[in-house]
Amino acid sequence: MTHRATGRTTEEVAYGLTRLPADPVTEADLLRLIRGHWAIENRVHWGRDVTWDEDRSQVRTGSAPQAMAPLRTSRCVSGQGIPPGG
């Protein structure tokens, strides 16, 4: 990775755990699985947080979190995720 401000190049190492057997799984298989996971993260969870500011939500008690999550997800996936006043 090259940092724009400094032009300095760095390398990042990430480790992951899986229950997949080592022999039949290739690097390409692992890359596809990881990218698939992040595609879901980027499509749904990131949209929910950016659109609805979900990480700072005060809806935390009773059944309210379970009731709000599907509403937020359906609005983000359908492309109608802009909340009133947003």
Backbone as XML, in Angstrom:
<?xml version="1.0"?>
<chain id="A" units="angstrom">
  <residue number="1" name="MET">
    <atom name="N" x="0.851" y="-1.157" z="0.000"/>
    <atom name="CA" x="0.000" y="0.000" z="0.000"/>
    <atom name="C" x="0.907" y="1.233" z="0.000"/>
  </residue>
  <residue number="2" name="THR">
    <atom name="N" x="0.570" y="2.200" z="-0.822"/>
    <atom name="CA" x="1.334" y="3.440" z="-0.856"/>
    <atom name="C" x="0.484" y="4.565" z="-0.274"/>
  </residue>
  <residue number="3" name="HIS">
    <atom name="N" x="1.011" y="5.251" z="0.717"/>
    <atom name="CA" x="0.313" y="6.359" z="1.354"/>
    <atom name="C" x="0.437" y="7.600" z="0.470"/>
  </residue>
  <residue number="4" name="ARG">
    <atom name="N" x="-0.688" y="8.209" z="0.148"/>
    <atom name="CA" x="-0.690" y="9.364" z="-0.748"/>
    <atom name="C" x="0.080" y="10.553" z="-0.188"/>
  </residue>
  <residue number="5" name="ALA">
    <atom name="N" x="-0.095" y="10.818" z="1.087"/>
    <atom name="CA" x="0.510" y="12.008" z="1.673"/>
    <atom name="C" x="2.038" y="11.927" z="1.709"/>
  </residue>
  <residue number="6" name="THR">
    <atom name="N" x="2.557" y="10.744" z="2.060"/>
    <atom name="CA" x="4.007" y="10.628" z="2.242"/>
    <atom name="C" x="4.710" y="9.925" z="1.086"/>
  </residue>
  <residue number="7" name="GLY">
    <atom name="N" x="3.958" y="9.155" z="0.291"/>
    <atom name="CA" x="4.566" y="8.374" z="-0.774"/>
    <atom name="C" x="5.261" y="7.127" z="-0.267"/>
  </residue>
  <residue number="8" name="ARG">
    <atom name="N" x="5.164" y="6.890" z="1.024"/>
    <atom name="CA" x="5.814" y="5.728" z="1.644"/>
    <atom name="C" x="4.992" y="4.463" z="1.365"/>
  </residue>
  <residue number="9" name="THR">
    <atom name="N" x="5.682" y="3.388" z="1.028"/>
    <atom name="CA" x="5.025" y="2.116" z="0.751"/>
    <atom name="C" x="5.149" y="1.198" z="1.952"/>
  </residue>
  <residue number="10" name="THR">
    <atom name="N" x="4.032" y="0.595" z="2.340"/>
    <atom name="CA" x="4.029" y="-0.349" z="3.458"/>
    <atom name="C" x="3.344" y="-1.642" z="3.031"/>
  </residue>
  <residue number="11" name="GLU">
    <atom name="N" x="3.559" y="-2.676" z="3.800"/>
    <atom name="CA" x="2.925" y="-3.963" z="3.539"/>
    <atom name="C" x="2.088" y="-4.340" z="4.744"/>
  </residue>
  <residue number="12" name="GLU">
    <atom name="N" x="0.906" y="-4.854" z="4.504"/>
    <atom name="CA" x="0.013" y="-5.252" z="5.582"/>
    <atom name="C" x="-0.220" y="-6.756" z="5.489"/>
  </residue>
  <residue number="13" name="VAL">
    <atom name="N" x="-0.127" y="-7.431" z="6.612"/>
    <atom name="CA" x="-0.366" y="-8.874" z="6.666"/>
    <atom name="C" x="-1.616" y="-9.109" z="7.500"/>
  </residue>
  <residue number="14" name="ALA">
    <atom name="N" x="-2.531" y="-9.906" z="6.966"/>
    <atom name="CA" x="-3.750" y="-10.245" z="7.689"/>
    <atom name="C" x="-3.828" y="-11.759" z="7.831"/>
  </residue>
  <residue number="15" name="TYR">
    <atom name="N" x="-4.222" y="-12.203" z="8.992"/>
    <atom name="CA" x="-4.359" y="-13.632" z="9.250"/>
    <atom name="C" x="-5.833" y="-13.964" z="9.405"/>
  </residue>
  <residue number="16" name="GLY">
    <atom name="N" x="-6.204" y="-15.141" z="8.979"/>
    <atom name="CA" x="-7.587" y="-15.576" z="9.117"/>
    <atom name="C" x="-7.646" y="-17.030" z="9.512"/>
  </residue>
  <residue number="17" name="LEU">
    <atom name="N" x="-8.743" y="-17.409" z="10.120"/>
    <atom name="CA" x="-8.959" y="-18.800" z="10.529"/>
    <atom name="C" x="-10.117" y="-19.373" z="9.731"/>
  </residue>
  <residue number="18" name="THR">
    <atom name="N" x="-10.001" y="-20.623" z="9.375"/>
    <atom name="CA" x="-11.072" y="-21.303" z="8.675"/>
    <atom name="C" x="-11.095" y="-22.765" z="9.074"/>
  </residue>
  <residue number="19" name="ARG">
    <atom name="N" x="-12.245" y="-23.394" z="8.896"/>
    <atom name="CA" x="-12.353" y="-24.827" z="9.148"/>
    <atom name="C" x="-12.192" y="-25.626" z="7.859"/>
  </residue>
  <residue number="20" name="LEU">
    <atom name="N" x="-11.891" y="-24.954" z="6.781"/>
    <atom name="CA" x="-11.723" y="-25.654" z="5.509"/>
    <atom name="C" x="-10.473" y="-26.524" z="5.553"/>
  </residue>
  <residue number="21" name="PRO">
    <atom name="N" x="-10.513" y="-27.694" z="4.933"/>
    <atom name="CA" x="-9.311" y="-28.532" z="4.872"/>
    <atom name="C" x="-8.246" y="-27.862" z="4.008"/>
  </residue>
  <residue number="22" name="ALA">
    <atom name="N" x="-6.995" y="-28.010" z="4.375"/>
    <atom name="CA" x="-5.905" y="-27.308" z="3.693"/>
    <atom name="C" x="-5.631" y="-27.841" z="2.285"/>
  </residue>
  <residue number="23" name="ASP">
    <atom name="N" x="-5.790" y="-29.119" z="2.071"/>
    <atom name="CA" x="-5.389" y="-29.708" z="0.790"/>
    <atom name="C" x="-6.197" y="-29.229" z="-0.422"/>
  </residue>
  <residue number="24" name="PRO">
    <atom name="N" x="-7.523" y="-29.372" z="-0.432"/>
    <atom name="CA" x="-8.229" y="-29.011" z="-1.664"/>
    <atom name="C" x="-8.496" y="-27.516" z="-1.832"/>
  </residue>
  <residue number="25" name="VAL">
    <atom name="N" x="-8.156" y="-26.692" z="-0.839"/>
    <atom name="CA" x="-8.442" y="-25.265" z="-0.910"/>
    <atom name="C" x="-7.222" y="-24.524" z="-1.442"/>
  </residue>
  <residue number="26" name="THR">
    <atom name="N" x="-7.447" y="-23.750" z="-2.503"/>
    <atom name="CA" x="-6.356" y="-22.986" z="-3.097"/>
    <atom name="C" x="-6.396" y="-21.545" z="-2.596"/>
  </residue>
  <residue number="27" name="GLU">
    <atom name="N" x="-5.349" y="-20.806" z="-2.899"/>
    <atom name="CA" x="-5.328" y="-19.380" z="-2.554"/>
    <atom name="C" x="-6.476" y="-18.655" z="-3.239"/>
  </residue>
  <residue number="28" name="ALA">
    <atom name="N" x="-6.769" y="-19.032" z="-4.479"/>
    <atom name="CA" x="-7.878" y="-18.410" z="-5.216"/>
    <atom name="C" x="-9.211" y="-18.673" z="-4.521"/>
  </residue>
  <residue number="29" name="ASP">
    <atom name="N" x="-9.390" y="-19.905" z="-3.983"/>
    <atom name="CA" x="-10.614" y="-20.232" z="-3.246"/>
    <atom name="C" x="-10.761" y="-19.334" z="-2.018"/>
  </residue>
  <residue number="30" name="LEU">
    <atom name="N" x="-9.676" y="-19.196" z="-1.260"/>
    <atom name="CA" x="-9.715" y="-18.352" z="-0.062"/>
    <atom name="C" x="-9.998" y="-16.900" z="-0.421"/>
  </residue>
  <residue number="31" name="LEU">
    <atom name="N" x="-9.369" y="-16.412" z="-1.475"/>
    <atom name="CA" x="-9.589" y="-15.031" z="-1.897"/>
    <atom name="C" x="-11.050" y="-14.814" z="-2.281"/>
  </residue>
  <residue number="32" name="ARG">
    <atom name="N" x="-11.641" y="-15.771" z="-2.992"/>
    <atom name="CA" x="-13.047" y="-15.664" z="-3.387"/>
    <atom name="C" x="-13.956" y="-15.635" z="-2.157"/>
  </residue>
  <residue number="33" name="LEU">
    <atom name="N" x="-13.674" y="-16.480" z="-1.161"/>
    <atom name="CA" x="-14.473" y="-16.495" z="0.063"/>
    <atom name="C" x="-14.362" y="-15.173" z="0.828"/>
  </residue>
  <residue number="34" name="ILE">
    <atom name="N" x="-13.150" y="-14.660" z="0.932"/>
    <atom name="CA" x="-12.933" y="-13.405" z="1.660"/>
    <atom name="C" x="-13.615" y="-12.247" z="0.943"/>
  </residue>
  <residue number="35" name="ARG">
    <atom name="N" x="-13.458" y="-12.189" z="-0.365"/>
    <atom name="CA" x="-14.107" y="-11.109" z="-1.124"/>
    <atom name="C" x="-15.622" y="-11.208" z="-1.043"/>
  </residue>
  <residue number="36" name="GLY">
    <atom name="N" x="-16.132" y="-12.441" z="-1.028"/>
    <atom name="CA" x="-17.574" y="-12.623" z="-0.885"/>
    <atom name="C" x="-18.077" y="-12.094" z="0.442"/>
  </residue>
  <residue number="37" name="HIS">
    <atom name="N" x="-17.312" y="-12.348" z="1.502"/>
    <atom name="CA" x="-17.688" y="-11.828" z="2.821"/>
    <atom name="C" x="-17.718" y="-10.303" z="2.811"/>
  </residue>
  <residue number="38" name="TRP">
    <atom name="N" x="-16.680" y="-9.678" z="2.280"/>
    <atom name="CA" x="-16.611" y="-8.220" z="2.296"/>
    <atom name="C" x="-17.615" y="-7.590" z="1.353"/>
  </residue>
  <residue number="39" name="ALA">
    <atom name="N" x="-18.027" y="-8.310" z="0.314"/>
    <atom name="CA" x="-19.081" y="-7.788" z="-0.558"/>
    <atom name="C" x="-20.373" y="-7.615" z="0.225"/>
  </residue>
  <residue number="40" name="ILE">
    <atom name="N" x="-20.668" y="-8.598" z="1.091"/>
    <atom name="CA" x="-21.858" y="-8.494" z="1.936"/>
    <atom name="C" x="-21.687" y="-7.343" z="2.921"/>
  </residue>
  <residue number="41" name="GLU">
    <atom name="N" x="-20.532" y="-7.268" z="3.544"/>
    <atom name="CA" x="-20.258" y="-6.185" z="4.500"/>
    <atom name="C" x="-20.451" y="-4.825" z="3.837"/>
  </residue>
  <residue number="42" name="ASN">
    <atom name="N" x="-19.884" y="-4.663" z="2.663"/>
    <atom name="CA" x="-19.958" y="-3.374" z="1.982"/>
    <atom name="C" x="-21.361" y="-3.064" z="1.481"/>
  </residue>
  <residue number="43" name="ARG">
    <atom name="N" x="-22.075" y="-4.071" z="1.034"/>
    <atom name="CA" x="-23.395" y="-3.834" z="0.447"/>
    <atom name="C" x="-24.440" y="-3.534" z="1.505"/>
  </residue>
  <residue number="44" name="VAL">
    <atom name="N" x="-24.416" y="-4.247" z="2.609"/>
    <atom name="CA" x="-25.493" y="-4.118" z="3.588"/>
    <atom name="C" x="-25.064" y="-3.351" z="4.835"/>
  </residue>
  <residue number="45" name="HIS">
    <atom name="N" x="-24.077" y="-3.867" z="5.549"/>
    <atom name="CA" x="-23.738" y="-3.280" z="6.844"/>
    <atom name="C" x="-23.176" y="-1.874" z="6.716"/>
  </residue>
  <residue number="46" name="TRP">
    <atom name="N" x="-22.293" y="-1.647" z="5.755"/>
    <atom name="CA" x="-21.721" y="-0.315" z="5.589"/>
    <atom name="C" x="-22.824" y="0.675" z="5.218"/>
  </residue>
  <residue number="47" name="GLY">
    <atom name="N" x="-23.719" y="0.247" z="4.328"/>
    <atom name="CA" x="-24.824" y="1.123" z="3.940"/>
    <atom name="C" x="-25.714" y="1.470" z="5.110"/>
  </residue>
  <residue number="48" name="ARG">
    <atom name="N" x="-25.965" y="0.470" z="5.959"/>
    <atom name="CA" x="-26.791" y="0.736" z="7.140"/>
    <atom name="C" x="-26.109" y="1.736" z="8.051"/>
  </residue>
  <residue number="49" name="ASP">
    <atom name="N" x="-24.814" y="1.605" z="8.235"/>
    <atom name="CA" x="-24.129" y="2.517" z="9.140"/>
    <atom name="C" x="-24.052" y="3.923" z="8.561"/>
  </residue>
  <residue number="50" name="VAL">
    <atom name="N" x="-23.699" y="4.031" z="7.299"/>
    <atom name="CA" x="-23.559" y="5.359" z="6.697"/>
    <atom name="C" x="-24.911" y="6.051" z="6.570"/>
  </residue>
  <residue number="51" name="THR">
    <atom name="N" x="-25.900" y="5.321" z="6.084"/>
    <atom name="CA" x="-27.210" y="5.930" z="5.858"/>
    <atom name="C" x="-27.949" y="6.214" z="7.147"/>
  </residue>
  <residue number="52" name="TRP">
    <atom name="N" x="-27.949" y="5.264" z="8.044"/>
    <atom name="CA" x="-28.727" y="5.383" z="9.267"/>
    <atom name="C" x="-27.884" y="5.706" z="10.491"/>
  </residue>
  <residue number="53" name="ASP">
    <atom name="N" x="-26.558" y="5.843" z="10.319"/>
    <atom name="CA" x="-25.653" y="6.110" z="11.447"/>
    <atom name="C" x="-25.887" y="5.092" z="12.562"/>
  </residue>
  <residue number="54" name="GLU">
    <atom name="N" x="-26.013" y="3.817" z="12.127"/>
    <atom name="CA" x="-26.425" y="2.753" z="13.033"/>
    <atom name="C" x="-25.463" y="2.525" z="14.194"/>
  </residue>
  <residue number="55" name="ASP">
    <atom name="N" x="-24.179" y="2.745" z="13.970"/>
    <atom name="CA" x="-23.221" y="2.515" z="15.051"/>
    <atom name="C" x="-23.481" y="3.412" z="16.258"/>
  </residue>
  <residue number="56" name="ARG">
    <atom name="N" x="-24.093" y="4.570" z="16.043"/>
    <atom name="CA" x="-24.376" y="5.479" z="17.165"/>
    <atom name="C" x="-25.834" y="5.427" z="17.620"/>
  </residue>
  <residue number="57" name="SER">
    <atom name="N" x="-26.585" y="4.462" z="17.083"/>
    <atom name="CA" x="-28.003" y="4.358" z="17.421"/>
    <atom name="C" x="-28.196" y="4.122" z="18.917"/>
  </residue>
  <residue number="58" name="GLN">
    <atom name="N" x="-29.194" y="4.765" z="19.463"/>
    <atom name="CA" x="-29.531" y="4.600" z="20.877"/>
    <atom name="C" x="-30.609" y="3.535" z="21.076"/>
  </residue>
  <residue number="59" name="VAL">
    <atom name="N" x="-31.049" y="2.906" z="19.971"/>
    <atom name="CA" x="-32.071" y="1.864" z="20.046"/>
    <atom name="C" x="-31.384" y="0.585" z="20.497"/>
  </residue>
  <residue number="60" name="ARG">
    <atom name="N" x="-31.429" y="0.308" z="21.820"/>
    <atom name="CA" x="-30.679" y="-0.826" z="22.352"/>
    <atom name="C" x="-31.459" y="-1.681" z="23.341"/>
  </residue>
  <residue number="61" name="THR">
    <atom name="N" x="-32.679" y="-1.332" z="23.651"/>
    <atom name="CA" x="-33.371" y="-2.067" z="24.707"/>
    <atom name="C" x="-34.609" y="-2.778" z="24.168"/>
  </residue>
  <residue number="62" name="GLY">
    <atom name="N" x="-35.006" y="-3.811" z="24.876"/>
    <atom name="CA" x="-36.207" y="-4.557" z="24.509"/>
    <atom name="C" x="-36.087" y="-5.180" z="23.131"/>
  </residue>
  <residue number="63" name="SER">
    <atom name="N" x="-37.179" y="-5.169" z="22.394"/>
    <atom name="CA" x="-37.186" y="-5.753" z="21.048"/>
    <atom name="C" x="-36.937" y="-4.705" z="19.969"/>
  </residue>
  <residue number="64" name="ALA">
    <atom name="N" x="-36.674" y="-3.475" z="20.354"/>
    <atom name="CA" x="-36.480" y="-2.392" z="19.378"/>
    <atom name="C" x="-35.324" y="-2.660" z="18.411"/>
  </residue>
  <residue number="65" name="PRO">
    <atom name="N" x="-34.133" y="-3.138" z="18.864"/>
    <atom name="CA" x="-33.057" y="-3.395" z="17.904"/>
    <atom name="C" x="-33.433" y="-4.430" z="16.848"/>
  </residue>
  <residue number="66" name="GLN">
    <atom name="N" x="-34.124" y="-5.494" z="17.272"/>
    <atom name="CA" x="-34.535" y="-6.523" z="16.333"/>
    <atom name="C" x="-35.608" y="-6.006" z="15.374"/>
  </residue>
  <residue number="67" name="ALA">
    <atom name="N" x="-36.416" y="-5.075" z="15.824"/>
    <atom name="CA" x="-37.450" y="-4.503" z="14.958"/>
    <atom name="C" x="-36.860" y="-3.520" z="13.954"/>
  </residue>
  <residue number="68" name="MET">
    <atom name="N" x="-35.870" y="-2.752" z="14.354"/>
    <atom name="CA" x="-35.290" y="-1.740" z="13.475"/>
    <atom name="C" x="-34.352" y="-2.312" z="12.422"/>
  </residue>
  <residue number="69" name="ALA">
    <atom name="N" x="-33.603" y="-3.359" z="12.755"/>
    <atom name="CA" x="-32.601" y="-3.905" z="11.830"/>
    <atom name="C" x="-33.183" y="-4.295" z="10.479"/>
  </residue>
  <residue number="70" name="PRO">
    <atom name="N" x="-34.282" y="-5.060" z="10.414"/>
    <atom name="CA" x="-34.810" y="-5.410" z="9.089"/>
    <atom name="C" x="-35.313" y="-4.192" z="8.312"/>
  </residue>
  <residue number="71" name="LEU">
    <atom name="N" x="-35.854" y="-3.219" z="9.014"/>
    <atom name="CA" x="-36.323" y="-2.006" z="8.330"/>
    <atom name="C" x="-35.160" y="-1.269" z="7.690"/>
  </residue>
  <residue number="72" name="ARG">
    <atom name="N" x="-34.086" y="-1.125" z="8.431"/>
    <atom name="CA" x="-32.913" y="-0.441" z="7.901"/>
    <atom name="C" x="-32.311" y="-1.212" z="6.737"/>
  </residue>
  <residue number="73" name="THR">
    <atom name="N" x="-32.209" y="-2.521" z="6.883"/>
    <atom name="CA" x="-31.619" y="-3.340" z="5.827"/>
    <atom name="C" x="-32.462" y="-3.274" z="4.563"/>
  </residue>
  <residue number="74" name="SER">
    <atom name="N" x="-33.764" y="-3.423" z="4.685"/>
    <atom name="CA" x="-34.613" y="-3.423" z="3.495"/>
    <atom name="C" x="-34.560" y="-2.080" z="2.786"/>
  </residue>
  <residue number="75" name="ARG">
    <atom name="N" x="-34.475" y="-1.002" z="3.514"/>
    <atom name="CA" x="-34.387" y="0.323" z="2.889"/>
    <atom name="C" x="-33.060" y="0.492" z="2.171"/>
  </residue>
  <residue number="76" name="CYS">
    <atom name="N" x="-31.953" y="-0.006" z="2.754"/>
    <atom name="CA" x="-30.636" y="0.132" z="2.134"/>
    <atom name="C" x="-30.516" y="-0.745" z="0.896"/>
  </residue>
  <residue number="77" name="VAL">
    <atom name="N" x="-30.990" y="-1.975" z="0.972"/>
    <atom name="CA" x="-30.876" y="-2.896" z="-0.153"/>
    <atom name="C" x="-31.734" y="-2.434" z="-1.311"/>
  </residue>
  <residue number="78" name="SER">
    <atom name="N" x="-32.903" y="-1.860" z="-1.015"/>
    <atom name="CA" x="-33.804" y="-1.424" z="-2.072"/>
    <atom name="C" x="-33.379" y="-0.088" z="-2.677"/>
  </residue>
  <residue number="79" name="GLY">
    <atom name="N" x="-32.347" y="0.527" z="-2.110"/>
    <atom name="CA" x="-31.872" y="1.805" z="-2.635"/>
    <atom name="C" x="-32.649" y="3.000" z="-2.112"/>
  </residue>
  <residue number="80" name="GLN">
    <atom name="N" x="-33.501" y="2.782" z="-1.128"/>
    <atom name="CA" x="-34.294" y="3.875" z="-0.558"/>
    <atom name="C" x="-33.802" y="4.224" z="0.834"/>
  </residue>
  <residue number="81" name="GLY">
    <atom name="N" x="-32.510" y="4.093" z="1.048"/>
    <atom name="CA" x="-31.964" y="4.187" z="2.393"/>
    <atom name="C" x="-31.733" y="5.571" z="2.941"/>
  </residue>
  <residue number="82" name="ILE">
    <atom name="N" x="-32.263" y="6.594" z="2.325"/>
    <atom name="CA" x="-32.022" y="7.938" z="2.843"/>
    <atom name="C" x="-33.088" y="8.265" z="3.872"/>
  </residue>
  <residue number="83" name="PRO">
    <atom name="N" x="-32.695" y="8.401" z="5.128"/>
    <atom name="CA" x="-33.680" y="8.691" z="6.176"/>
    <atom name="C" x="-34.209" y="10.110" z="6.053"/>
  </residue>
  <residue number="84" name="PRO">
    <atom name="N" x="-35.366" y="10.370" z="6.658"/>
    <atom name="CA" x="-35.910" y="11.734" z="6.626"/>
    <atom name="C" x="-34.894" y="12.737" z="7.154"/>
  </residue>
  <residue number="85" name="GLY">
    <atom name="N" x="-34.710" y="13.811" z="6.440"/>
    <atom name="CA" x="-33.753" y="14.842" z="6.831"/>
    <atom name="C" x="-32.320" y="14.476" z="6.505"/>
  </residue>
  <residue number="86" name="GLY">
    <atom name="N" x="-32.091" y="13.319" z="5.833"/>
    <atom name="CA" x="-30.727" y="12.857" z="5.547"/>
    <atom name="C" x="-30.175" y="13.278" z="4.238"/>
  </residue>
</chain>
